[in-house]
């Protein structure tokens, strides 16, 4: 059929819908419509008409997964609105959509797919196109995608569980084996169509799982052309969905999630997953990972495997962190320095210098009594032990995860899933207009850009990322200015008029606490707003860079998004931990940022403020994510069900029930990983200031697993299965966080907490007595940690309006007192503390890094048993798949009449026997 015949056919079908520009541009080779195209497309647009008997039989099987003939399985669903029954403001758009859809569906049929359509039960304008892949097409694309399929049952005996003697107890924590039976184990090999007899095929209809069929169908849909203009070919279902030609494209769930299908041929895997995985009553059970992988593919399976393993490992960290918190809570009343702060005879007699200029007043130290007690909960010697423990824990977590991941790679046949096997993205292939010689194969291949063009794209991407990171830094500076201004406002509003009012006005409210809480809330709102903005920017940059494969695309987007999120979420925490209160000088010579005086920490340090910041961001982030990921899809589906309340689900076909669910974003899993990795950063980077972080993360993750399971099973359409070997770019990101966590926790203990100065004071009685103590006690520490300032040395612009006839005040620092030859300079105690802090950081980092290196070396990434099974499978694959060639060679060399050795006779009469 020629190109002119195609255009003439389209003109006859609907003369008004021929696009002159498109027709004129179709001068290159185009997809040829099959001869039976017109009646088939006519059937699609008009809808499939069933007899009354057929309709009654169909209504009894709303969960049917087959064509109307009951034989051909539905592998994918396409949905569009019939333009002939819809009032369009722009007729040109309507014609263009219909023309592209005609071309696209004809392309699908040319590629071997079979199509059938039916009208919607709820809305006759909506048309559902069912897609079926015949056996030959399945075999072809299984070989193209290197899908590994069974060749022989696994004959290696599985290792007995070390906890088998507790099976009567542990079985209650696993899915019900009567419902979800254990998967049969097979040795597998990449499928080859020419060697079909050597694969383990019992039933052709069940040989390729529904997940495999959907994956292959989506591969074809992503590469079927829908328009050709000149030398530009446009193809892919993604573009058609984006332009509105189709409303949706998805594989089918096999049944309703809460009702078992009455169809005997239905495996009811969705129902089983809901009962044993997503249902709240199963929150204590282990996840059925094999069934998750079978139903949703390896990519979803590896995410839930990682999330489950991370939650499992968090249990140990949460237990130790909870013990550390309980220890701090029990000792807060007995802490010597906390009691000194609260003592009316000590803290009540110490008058502290104002923390802002002119309008701030003097205040007594015991006004921070409650804050000092709370600080003791988190700033104690148990925190030091816990920080070191967490540095080791993150190493064990990553090493044991690598081992577990290696086991899953073998069980799920992703050991040899190489990047070369992954096909290019349709968006990449569509723009391949340049030729370049492959340095490996020596064959010319098409590229979408030159080397120079690639450098330009990457440079623009890097520049844009840096610009947005600077924007985040600017927002943090804005929050810092807010903190300075609000602290000044709170301090002024709480200013008192007589000496009696120097006592705390309220037990729990101080200017520092009010400023910290409000600034943390504002910072959280800014973080959420910047997240939404940068998400679109990061996607645009990655699209502009045009990565070759989907893995490359996700890795590039992952790096950009995490770099942004890292700065966005953690910058305020780094500021409080390592910058706030570090450059304030002394009251007579304060440091200014613009017109505002730099803010100071509480007398007990900034650790409690860091704890407040972490708790607000972690809690707010968890609440916001649940609202965004769970509540909104649930409300949307509730509204749709309310609008269609006159129709019962048992009369609506399966494809229409799924259409009423929400589409799962192509980056949906990316956001799930990002949420957990950001949480992992909070748990590890700042755990020295917040021992309860692992506890909160554990509680959140126990809900997260079930909520994510409930969400994808009940609120979203079935996800297109994808292959994945591991967690991708998140693995090196996690490793980078673990390395950074050692340094941050050591620096928090050294510079943010008050632990090192206390230790120096505690052990200094015999070397250099800094206080009044004569033995290893903390008595007198508060007095020794506060320097003295003569109020007459205030400058005129910073002198408090209300002086109360106070001659001296105290401030947090280690400086010589007024009247000393070196007044207001750092004293010897300060330099001893600095030396102790640096020594602590160096010693702790080296010890922890050495321990991490030893553990990573001692613990192999792949278990020995898995290595043996991989070798065994490779050996059997070679034997089985190459056996046919050996037999053919042997048969060709042996005589057909007998099995005697072949004899070659030479001219000289000598005989030589060759045994084969």
mmCIF file of N, CA and C in Angstrom, residues 449-542:
data_model
loop_
_atom_site.group_PDB
_atom_site.id
_atom_site.type_symbol
_atom_site.label_atom_id
_atom_site.label_comp_id
_atom_site.label_asym_id
_atom_site.label_seq_id
_atom_site.Cartn_x
_atom_site.Cartn_y
_atom_site.Cartn_z
ATOM 1 N N UNK A 449 23.122 14.336 19.894
ATOM 2 C CA UNK A 449 23.925 15.553 20.024
ATOM 3 C C UNK A 449 25.377 15.228 19.746
ATOM 4 N N UNK A 450 26.132 16.249 19.447
ATOM 5 C CA UNK A 450 27.571 16.091 19.274
ATOM 6 C C UNK A 450 28.254 16.181 20.644
ATOM 7 N N UNK A 451 29.577 15.965 20.671
ATOM 8 C CA UNK A 451 30.311 16.076 21.929
ATOM 9 C C UNK A 451 30.210 17.491 22.486
ATOM 10 N N UNK A 452 30.315 18.460 21.600
ATOM 11 C CA UNK A 452 30.208 19.852 22.043
ATOM 12 C C UNK A 452 28.806 20.144 22.576
ATOM 13 N N UNK A 453 27.808 19.624 21.879
ATOM 14 C CA UNK A 453 26.436 19.833 22.336
ATOM 15 C C UNK A 453 26.178 19.191 23.685
ATOM 16 N N UNK A 454 26.787 18.038 23.911
ATOM 17 C CA UNK A 454 26.644 17.371 25.206
ATOM 18 C C UNK A 454 27.240 18.231 26.322
ATOM 19 N N UNK A 455 28.411 18.797 26.062
ATOM 20 C CA UNK A 455 29.062 19.653 27.067
ATOM 21 C C UNK A 455 28.216 20.886 27.368
ATOM 22 N N UNK A 456 27.597 21.452 26.337
ATOM 23 C CA UNK A 456 26.760 22.631 26.535
ATOM 24 C C UNK A 456 25.556 22.287 27.398
ATOM 25 N N UNK A 457 24.932 21.155 27.108
ATOM 26 C CA UNK A 457 23.758 20.744 27.883
ATOM 27 C C UNK A 457 24.118 20.520 29.352
ATOM 28 N N UNK A 458 25.218 19.807 29.596
ATOM 29 C CA UNK A 458 25.628 19.531 30.977
ATOM 30 C C UNK A 458 25.997 20.820 31.696
ATOM 31 N N UNK A 459 26.690 21.730 30.992
ATOM 32 C CA UNK A 459 27.093 22.998 31.615
ATOM 33 C C UNK A 459 25.879 23.832 32.012
ATOM 34 N N UNK A 460 24.887 23.882 31.131
ATOM 35 C CA UNK A 460 23.668 24.627 31.458
ATOM 36 C C UNK A 460 22.972 23.997 32.663
ATOM 37 N N UNK A 461 22.949 22.671 32.691
ATOM 38 C CA UNK A 461 22.325 21.980 33.829
ATOM 39 C C UNK A 461 23.036 22.272 35.128
ATOM 40 N N UNK A 462 24.373 22.210 35.118
ATOM 41 C CA UNK A 462 25.142 22.485 36.344
ATOM 42 C C UNK A 462 24.925 23.924 36.798
ATOM 43 N N UNK A 463 24.947 24.855 35.846
ATOM 44 C CA UNK A 463 24.738 26.263 36.205
ATOM 45 C C UNK A 463 23.369 26.502 36.824
ATOM 46 N N UNK A 464 22.340 25.854 36.276
ATOM 47 C CA UNK A 464 20.996 26.024 36.830
ATOM 48 C C UNK A 464 20.899 25.454 38.237
ATOM 49 N N UNK A 465 21.511 24.284 38.452
ATOM 50 C CA UNK A 465 21.495 23.675 39.785
ATOM 51 C C UNK A 465 22.191 24.581 40.798
ATOM 52 N N UNK A 466 23.344 25.131 40.428
ATOM 53 C CA UNK A 466 24.074 26.018 41.338
ATOM 54 C C UNK A 466 23.251 27.268 41.651
ATOM 55 N N UNK A 467 22.549 27.792 40.643
ATOM 56 C CA UNK A 467 21.722 28.975 40.877
ATOM 57 C C UNK A 467 20.644 28.688 41.916
ATOM 58 N N UNK A 468 20.003 27.531 41.804
ATOM 59 C CA UNK A 468 18.945 27.212 42.754
ATOM 60 C C UNK A 468 19.494 26.906 44.141
ATOM 61 N N UNK A 469 20.686 26.349 44.204
ATOM 62 C CA UNK A 469 21.300 26.129 45.516
ATOM 63 C C UNK A 469 21.602 27.472 46.180
ATOM 64 N N UNK A 470 22.080 28.437 45.397
ATOM 65 C CA UNK A 470 22.306 29.781 45.940
ATOM 66 C C UNK A 470 20.986 30.415 46.388
ATOM 67 N N UNK A 471 19.897 30.103 45.676
ATOM 68 C CA UNK A 471 18.588 30.609 46.086
ATOM 69 C C UNK A 471 18.189 30.044 47.447
ATOM 70 N N UNK A 472 18.501 28.769 47.675
ATOM 71 C CA UNK A 472 18.222 28.167 48.984
ATOM 72 C C UNK A 472 19.043 28.852 50.069
ATOM 73 N N UNK A 473 20.326 29.071 49.767
ATOM 74 C CA UNK A 473 21.185 29.750 50.745
ATOM 75 C C UNK A 473 20.622 31.134 51.062
ATOM 76 N N UNK A 474 20.111 31.823 50.036
ATOM 77 C CA UNK A 474 19.515 33.144 50.268
ATOM 78 C C UNK A 474 18.299 33.032 51.179
ATOM 79 N N UNK A 475 17.500 31.988 51.003
ATOM 80 C CA UNK A 475 16.336 31.806 51.881
ATOM 81 C C UNK A 475 16.756 31.533 53.318
ATOM 82 N N UNK A 476 17.867 30.799 53.486
ATOM 83 C CA UNK A 476 18.363 30.540 54.835
ATOM 84 C C UNK A 476 18.845 31.834 55.481
ATOM 85 N N UNK A 477 19.513 32.667 54.692
ATOM 86 C CA UNK A 477 19.952 33.967 55.214
ATOM 87 C C UNK A 477 18.733 34.790 55.626
ATOM 88 N N UNK A 478 17.659 34.708 54.828
ATOM 89 C CA UNK A 478 16.435 35.420 55.178
ATOM 90 C C UNK A 478 15.853 34.940 56.505
ATOM 91 N N UNK A 479 15.880 33.627 56.715
ATOM 92 C CA UNK A 479 15.406 33.088 57.992
ATOM 93 C C UNK A 479 16.310 33.541 59.137
ATOM 94 N N UNK A 480 17.615 33.616 58.879
ATOM 95 C CA UNK A 480 18.541 34.104 59.916
ATOM 96 C C UNK A 480 18.202 35.545 60.308
ATOM 97 N N UNK A 481 17.939 36.400 59.317
ATOM 98 C CA UNK A 481 17.570 37.784 59.615
ATOM 99 C C UNK A 481 16.267 37.822 60.408
ATOM 100 N N UNK A 482 15.330 36.934 60.017
ATOM 101 C CA UNK A 482 14.074 36.844 60.777
ATOM 102 C C UNK A 482 14.352 36.477 62.234
ATOM 103 N N UNK A 483 15.246 35.526 62.453
ATOM 104 C CA UNK A 483 15.564 35.109 63.815
ATOM 105 C C UNK A 483 16.107 36.285 64.627
ATOM 106 N N UNK A 484 16.989 37.063 64.003
ATOM 107 C CA UNK A 484 17.569 38.200 64.723
ATOM 108 C C UNK A 484 16.497 39.233 65.068
ATOM 109 N N UNK A 485 15.635 39.535 64.100
ATOM 110 C CA UNK A 485 14.605 40.550 64.327
ATOM 111 C C UNK A 485 13.581 40.082 65.346
ATOM 112 N N UNK A 486 13.163 38.821 65.252
ATOM 113 C CA UNK A 486 12.144 38.311 66.161
ATOM 114 C C UNK A 486 12.701 38.164 67.572
ATOM 115 N N UNK A 487 13.960 37.750 67.693
ATOM 116 C CA UNK A 487 14.548 37.661 69.018
ATOM 117 C C UNK A 487 14.571 39.044 69.682
ATOM 118 N N UNK A 488 14.905 40.044 68.888
ATOM 119 C CA UNK A 488 14.903 41.414 69.420
ATOM 120 C C UNK A 488 13.487 41.802 69.858
ATOM 121 N N UNK A 489 12.476 41.431 69.051
ATOM 122 C CA UNK A 489 11.098 41.781 69.380
ATOM 123 C C UNK A 489 10.630 41.065 70.641
ATOM 124 N N UNK A 490 10.935 39.758 70.737
ATOM 125 C CA UNK A 490 10.527 39.007 71.920
ATOM 126 C C UNK A 490 11.242 39.519 73.171
ATOM 127 N N UNK A 491 12.518 39.795 73.030
ATOM 128 C CA UNK A 491 13.269 40.290 74.187
ATOM 129 C C UNK A 491 12.730 41.635 74.650
ATOM 130 N N UNK A 492 12.347 42.497 73.705
ATOM 131 C CA UNK A 492 11.793 43.804 74.057
ATOM 132 C C UNK A 492 10.430 43.673 74.716
ATOM 133 N N UNK A 493 9.588 42.774 74.182
ATOM 134 C CA UNK A 493 8.243 42.607 74.736
ATOM 135 C C UNK A 493 8.278 42.017 76.134
ATOM 136 N N UNK A 494 9.315 41.224 76.428
ATOM 137 C CA UNK A 494 9.424 40.626 77.763
ATOM 138 C C UNK A 494 10.265 41.480 78.705
ATOM 139 N N UNK A 495 10.618 42.696 78.257
ATOM 140 C CA UNK A 495 11.430 43.577 79.096
ATOM 141 C C UNK A 495 10.634 43.991 80.330
ATOM 142 N N UNK A 496 11.286 44.023 81.471
ATOM 143 C CA UNK A 496 10.605 44.316 82.734
ATOM 144 C C UNK A 496 10.977 45.692 83.252
ATOM 145 N N UNK A 497 10.281 46.131 84.301
ATOM 146 C CA UNK A 497 10.437 47.486 84.802
ATOM 147 C C UNK A 497 11.149 47.561 86.156
ATOM 148 N N UNK A 498 11.181 46.496 86.939
ATOM 149 C CA UNK A 498 11.880 46.543 88.215
ATOM 150 C C UNK A 498 12.630 45.251 88.430
ATOM 151 N N UNK A 499 13.432 45.213 89.447
ATOM 152 C CA UNK A 499 14.334 44.079 89.674
ATOM 153 C C UNK A 499 13.578 42.790 89.938
ATOM 154 N N UNK A 500 12.375 42.923 90.533
ATOM 155 C CA UNK A 500 11.612 41.710 90.807
ATOM 156 C C UNK A 500 11.199 41.008 89.522
ATOM 157 N N UNK A 501 10.990 41.806 88.492
ATOM 158 C CA UNK A 501 10.556 41.228 87.230
ATOM 159 C C UNK A 501 11.674 40.512 86.487
ATOM 160 N N UNK A 502 12.868 40.465 87.031
ATOM 161 C CA UNK A 502 13.935 39.693 86.391
ATOM 162 C C UNK A 502 13.713 38.201 86.533
ATOM 163 N N UNK A 503 12.814 37.793 87.429
ATOM 164 C CA UNK A 503 12.457 36.387 87.524
ATOM 165 C C UNK A 503 11.706 35.980 86.252
ATOM 166 N N UNK A 504 11.718 34.705 85.911
ATOM 167 C CA UNK A 504 11.045 34.288 84.667
ATOM 168 C C UNK A 504 9.556 34.611 84.685
ATOM 169 N N UNK A 505 9.122 35.158 83.546
ATOM 170 C CA UNK A 505 7.703 35.510 83.429
ATOM 171 C C UNK A 505 6.857 34.254 83.259
ATOM 172 N N UNK A 506 7.342 33.409 82.458
ATOM 173 C CA UNK A 506 6.654 32.135 82.272
ATOM 174 C C UNK A 506 7.686 31.023 82.386
ATOM 175 N N UNK A 507 7.198 29.892 82.819
ATOM 176 C CA UNK A 507 8.135 28.818 83.113
ATOM 177 C C UNK A 507 8.783 28.251 81.862
ATOM 178 N N UNK A 508 8.028 28.178 80.783
ATOM 179 C CA UNK A 508 8.542 27.491 79.599
ATOM 180 C C UNK A 508 8.836 28.415 78.431
ATOM 181 N N UNK A 509 8.490 29.692 78.534
ATOM 182 C CA UNK A 509 8.650 30.596 77.396
ATOM 183 C C UNK A 509 9.824 31.524 77.646
ATOM 184 N N UNK A 510 10.777 31.488 76.737
ATOM 185 C CA UNK A 510 11.906 32.410 76.752
ATOM 186 C C UNK A 510 12.047 32.995 75.357
ATOM 187 N N UNK A 511 12.707 34.136 75.198
ATOM 188 C CA UNK A 511 12.896 34.689 73.851
ATOM 189 C C UNK A 511 13.585 33.708 72.910
ATOM 190 N N UNK A 512 14.570 32.961 73.432
ATOM 191 C CA UNK A 512 15.277 32.004 72.583
ATOM 192 C C UNK A 512 14.346 30.901 72.083
ATOM 193 N N UNK A 513 13.500 30.373 73.005
ATOM 194 C CA UNK A 513 12.613 29.284 72.623
ATOM 195 C C UNK A 513 11.549 29.772 71.641
ATOM 196 N N UNK A 514 10.962 30.925 71.893
ATOM 197 C CA UNK A 514 9.935 31.445 70.987
ATOM 198 C C UNK A 514 10.512 31.701 69.602
ATOM 199 N N UNK A 515 11.705 32.251 69.560
ATOM 200 C CA UNK A 515 12.357 32.503 68.264
ATOM 201 C C UNK A 515 12.648 31.204 67.541
ATOM 202 N N UNK A 516 13.148 30.206 68.276
ATOM 203 C CA UNK A 516 13.516 28.932 67.657
ATOM 204 C C UNK A 516 12.308 28.232 67.052
ATOM 205 N N UNK A 517 11.199 28.186 67.801
ATOM 206 C CA UNK A 517 10.012 27.476 67.315
ATOM 207 C C UNK A 517 9.416 28.167 66.091
ATOM 208 N N UNK A 518 9.229 29.483 66.166
ATOM 209 C CA UNK A 518 8.627 30.187 65.024
ATOM 210 C C UNK A 518 9.535 30.153 63.800
ATOM 211 N N UNK A 519 10.845 30.286 64.007
ATOM 212 C CA UNK A 519 11.770 30.224 62.871
ATOM 213 C C UNK A 519 11.779 28.841 62.247
ATOM 214 N N UNK A 520 11.670 27.789 63.067
ATOM 215 C CA UNK A 520 11.640 26.422 62.533
ATOM 216 C C UNK A 520 10.392 26.200 61.696
ATOM 217 N N UNK A 521 9.252 26.711 62.163
ATOM 218 C CA UNK A 521 8.012 26.555 61.395
ATOM 219 C C UNK A 521 8.086 27.301 60.067
ATOM 220 N N UNK A 522 8.595 28.522 60.090
ATOM 221 C CA UNK A 522 8.733 29.289 58.848
ATOM 222 C C UNK A 522 9.718 28.613 57.904
ATOM 223 N N UNK A 523 10.808 28.107 58.466
ATOM 224 C CA UNK A 523 11.794 27.417 57.635
ATOM 225 C C UNK A 523 11.190 26.183 56.978
ATOM 226 N N UNK A 524 10.322 25.470 57.700
ATOM 227 C CA UNK A 524 9.670 24.292 57.136
ATOM 228 C C UNK A 524 8.766 24.680 55.965
ATOM 229 N N UNK A 525 8.021 25.762 56.116
ATOM 230 C CA UNK A 525 7.147 26.228 55.028
ATOM 231 C C UNK A 525 7.980 26.619 53.802
ATOM 232 N N UNK A 526 9.087 27.315 54.026
ATOM 233 C CA UNK A 526 9.972 27.698 52.921
ATOM 234 C C UNK A 526 10.524 26.462 52.231
ATOM 235 N N UNK A 527 10.890 25.450 53.008
ATOM 236 C CA UNK A 527 11.409 24.196 52.446
ATOM 237 C C UNK A 527 10.374 23.564 51.522
ATOM 238 N N UNK A 528 9.116 23.486 51.951
ATOM 239 C CA UNK A 528 8.074 22.856 51.144
ATOM 240 C C UNK A 528 7.823 23.637 49.847
ATOM 241 N N UNK A 529 7.835 24.959 49.937
ATOM 242 C CA UNK A 529 7.604 25.778 48.736
ATOM 243 C C UNK A 529 8.746 25.601 47.737
ATOM 244 N N UNK A 530 9.986 25.662 48.226
ATOM 245 C CA UNK A 530 11.134 25.490 47.341
ATOM 246 C C UNK A 530 11.169 24.093 46.740
ATOM 247 N N UNK A 531 10.710 23.095 47.486
ATOM 248 C CA UNK A 531 10.652 21.731 46.954
ATOM 249 C C UNK A 531 9.776 21.670 45.715
ATOM 250 N N UNK A 532 8.596 22.247 45.808
ATOM 251 C CA UNK A 532 7.658 22.201 44.674
ATOM 252 C C UNK A 532 8.219 22.934 43.459
ATOM 253 N N UNK A 533 8.900 24.056 43.699
ATOM 254 C CA UNK A 533 9.468 24.807 42.582
ATOM 255 C C UNK A 533 10.630 24.060 41.944
ATOM 256 N N UNK A 534 11.530 23.560 42.774
ATOM 257 C CA UNK A 534 12.725 22.942 42.226
ATOM 258 C C UNK A 534 12.425 21.609 41.555
ATOM 259 N N UNK A 535 11.371 20.945 41.995
ATOM 260 C CA UNK A 535 11.010 19.675 41.364
ATOM 261 C C UNK A 535 10.814 19.855 39.863
ATOM 262 N N UNK A 536 10.105 20.898 39.490
ATOM 263 C CA UNK A 536 9.869 21.160 38.064
ATOM 264 C C UNK A 536 11.161 21.568 37.360
ATOM 265 N N UNK A 537 11.984 22.352 38.052
ATOM 266 C CA UNK A 537 13.250 22.775 37.452
ATOM 267 C C UNK A 537 14.164 21.584 37.222
ATOM 268 N N UNK A 538 14.258 20.680 38.200
ATOM 269 C CA UNK A 538 15.134 19.512 38.082
ATOM 270 C C UNK A 538 14.691 18.606 36.940
ATOM 271 N N UNK A 539 13.376 18.413 36.784
ATOM 272 C CA UNK A 539 12.871 17.588 35.689
ATOM 273 C C UNK A 539 13.180 18.241 34.343
ATOM 274 N N UNK A 540 13.013 19.564 34.267
ATOM 275 C CA UNK A 540 13.315 20.272 33.007
ATOM 276 C C UNK A 540 14.790 20.140 32.658
ATOM 277 N N UNK A 541 15.673 20.297 33.623
ATOM 278 C CA UNK A 541 17.111 20.190 33.361
ATOM 279 C C UNK A 541 17.460 18.796 32.872
ATOM 280 N N UNK A 542 16.907 17.773 33.551
ATOM 281 C CA UNK A 542 17.208 16.392 33.165
ATOM 282 C C UNK A 542 16.669 16.078 31.784
#
